[in-house]
Amino acid sequence: MTTIPDTKHRATCPPWCTADHDEQEHSDDRWHLSTPLWLPVVELATISPSNGPMRSEEFGIELTIGIEQRVDENEPYISVVSDDRERGFRLSLDSTRRLTVALSAVLHDVWEPR
Ligand SMILES: [Zn+2]
């Protein structure tokens, strides 16, 4: 396990890390974190009222996208988390790459159907 001293700028941090490790309470649960990107998106949610028919409704939400890596791990993950922090993913770099390719293929089918 890598030991990180309690200073704000660390030689052991990856170049993208902007975390203030002094603010991370548990020394055995520290994460390198990038500056997050906030992406407003429109989500189609299914509403199931108890006294009416199920319907779909658009909601504006904000996704937080960033790089995360436990200080004792070698590989970063890409996090995509909803603004309520109740939903999200931490994907490996390879999974993120494959998801990006798949999303591009799906969008291509929508915008440029065969
Ligand atoms: Zn760091």
Coordinates of C-alpha atoms and ligand atoms in Angstrom, one line a residue:
M1 CA 0.0 0.0 0.0
T2 CA 1.2 3.5 -0.9
T3 CA 1.6 5.8 2.0
I4 CA 0.7 9.4 1.2
P5 CA 1.8 12.1 3.6
D6 CA -0.7 14.7 4.7
T7 CA 0.4 17.5 2.4
K8 CA -1.8 19.0 -0.3
H9 CA 0.5 18.4 -3.3
R10 CA 2.0 15.0 -3.6
A11 CA 4.7 13.5 -5.9
T12 CA 2.8 10.2 -5.8
C13 CA -0.4 11.7 -7.2
P14 CA -1.2 11.1 -10.9
P15 CA -1.0 14.3 -13.0
W16 CA -4.8 14.6 -13.1
C17 CA -5.3 14.4 -9.3
T18 CA -6.6 17.6 -7.8
A19 CA -7.8 16.0 -4.5
D20 CA -7.1 17.6 -1.2
H21 CA -6.0 14.4 0.6
D22 CA -6.0 16.2 3.9
E23 CA -9.8 16.4 3.6
Q24 CA -10.1 12.6 3.2
E25 CA -10.9 11.4 6.7
H26 CA -9.8 7.7 6.6
S27 CA -6.2 7.2 5.8
D28 CA -7.0 3.7 4.5
D29 CA -9.7 4.9 2.1
R30 CA -8.0 7.7 0.2
W31 CA -8.7 8.4 -3.5
H32 CA -7.0 10.4 -6.2
L33 CA -9.7 12.5 -7.8
S34 CA -9.8 14.6 -10.9
T35 CA -11.5 18.0 -11.2
P36 CA -15.1 16.9 -12.0
L37 CA -16.9 17.8 -15.2
W38 CA -20.6 18.6 -14.8
L39 CA -22.7 17.6 -17.7
P40 CA -26.4 18.7 -17.8
V41 CA -28.5 16.0 -19.5
V42 CA -32.1 15.1 -20.1
E43 CA -33.3 11.8 -18.7
L44 CA -36.5 10.0 -19.6
A45 CA -37.9 8.5 -16.4
T46 CA -40.8 6.2 -16.0
I47 CA -43.4 7.5 -13.5
S48 CA -45.6 4.9 -11.8
P49 CA -48.3 6.8 -9.8
S50 CA -50.3 4.7 -7.4
N51 CA -53.6 6.1 -8.8
G52 CA -52.9 6.4 -12.5
P53 CA -51.3 5.0 -15.6
M54 CA -47.6 4.6 -16.0
R55 CA -46.0 7.3 -18.1
S56 CA -42.7 8.7 -19.2
E57 CA -41.4 12.1 -18.3
E58 CA -38.3 14.1 -19.1
F59 CA -36.1 15.4 -16.3
G60 CA -33.1 17.6 -16.4
I61 CA -30.3 16.1 -14.3
E62 CA -26.6 16.8 -14.0
L63 CA -24.0 14.1 -14.3
T64 CA -20.6 14.4 -12.6
I65 CA -17.8 12.8 -14.6
G66 CA -14.4 12.3 -13.2
I67 CA -11.4 10.1 -12.7
E68 CA -11.0 8.2 -9.5
Q69 CA -8.3 5.9 -8.2
R70 CA -7.7 4.5 -4.8
V71 CA -4.2 5.5 -3.7
D72 CA -3.2 1.9 -3.2
E73 CA -4.4 0.9 -6.7
N74 CA -2.7 1.2 -10.0
E75 CA -5.6 1.7 -12.3
P76 CA -8.0 4.7 -12.4
Y77 CA -11.7 4.4 -13.1
I78 CA -14.0 6.8 -14.8
S79 CA -16.9 7.8 -12.6
V80 CA -20.3 8.9 -13.9
V81 CA -22.6 9.8 -11.1
S82 CA -26.1 11.5 -11.0
D83 CA -26.4 14.7 -9.1
D84 CA -28.3 13.0 -6.3
R85 CA -25.4 10.5 -6.1
E86 CA -27.9 7.7 -6.0
R87 CA -27.0 6.3 -9.4
G88 CA -23.8 5.9 -11.3
F89 CA -20.9 3.8 -12.5
R90 CA -17.2 3.5 -11.9
L91 CA -16.0 2.0 -15.0
S92 CA -12.5 0.7 -15.9
L93 CA -10.7 2.6 -18.7
D94 CA -11.3 -0.3 -21.1
S95 CA -15.0 -0.4 -20.2
T96 CA -15.3 3.3 -20.7
R97 CA -13.6 3.1 -24.1
R98 CA -16.0 0.2 -25.1
L99 CA -19.0 2.2 -23.8
T100 CA -17.9 5.2 -25.8
V101 CA -17.6 3.1 -29.0
A102 CA -21.0 1.5 -28.4
L103 CA -22.7 4.9 -27.8
S104 CA -21.2 6.3 -30.9
A105 CA -22.5 3.3 -32.9
V106 CA -26.0 3.7 -31.5
L107 CA -26.0 7.5 -32.2
H108 CA -24.8 6.8 -35.7
D109 CA -27.8 4.5 -36.2
V110 CA -30.2 7.2 -35.0
W111 CA -28.7 10.1 -37.0
E112 CA -27.6 8.2 -40.1
P113 CA -29.8 5.1 -40.4
R114 CA -28.9 2.6 -43.1
Ligands
ZN1 ZN -3.9 12.4 -5.3

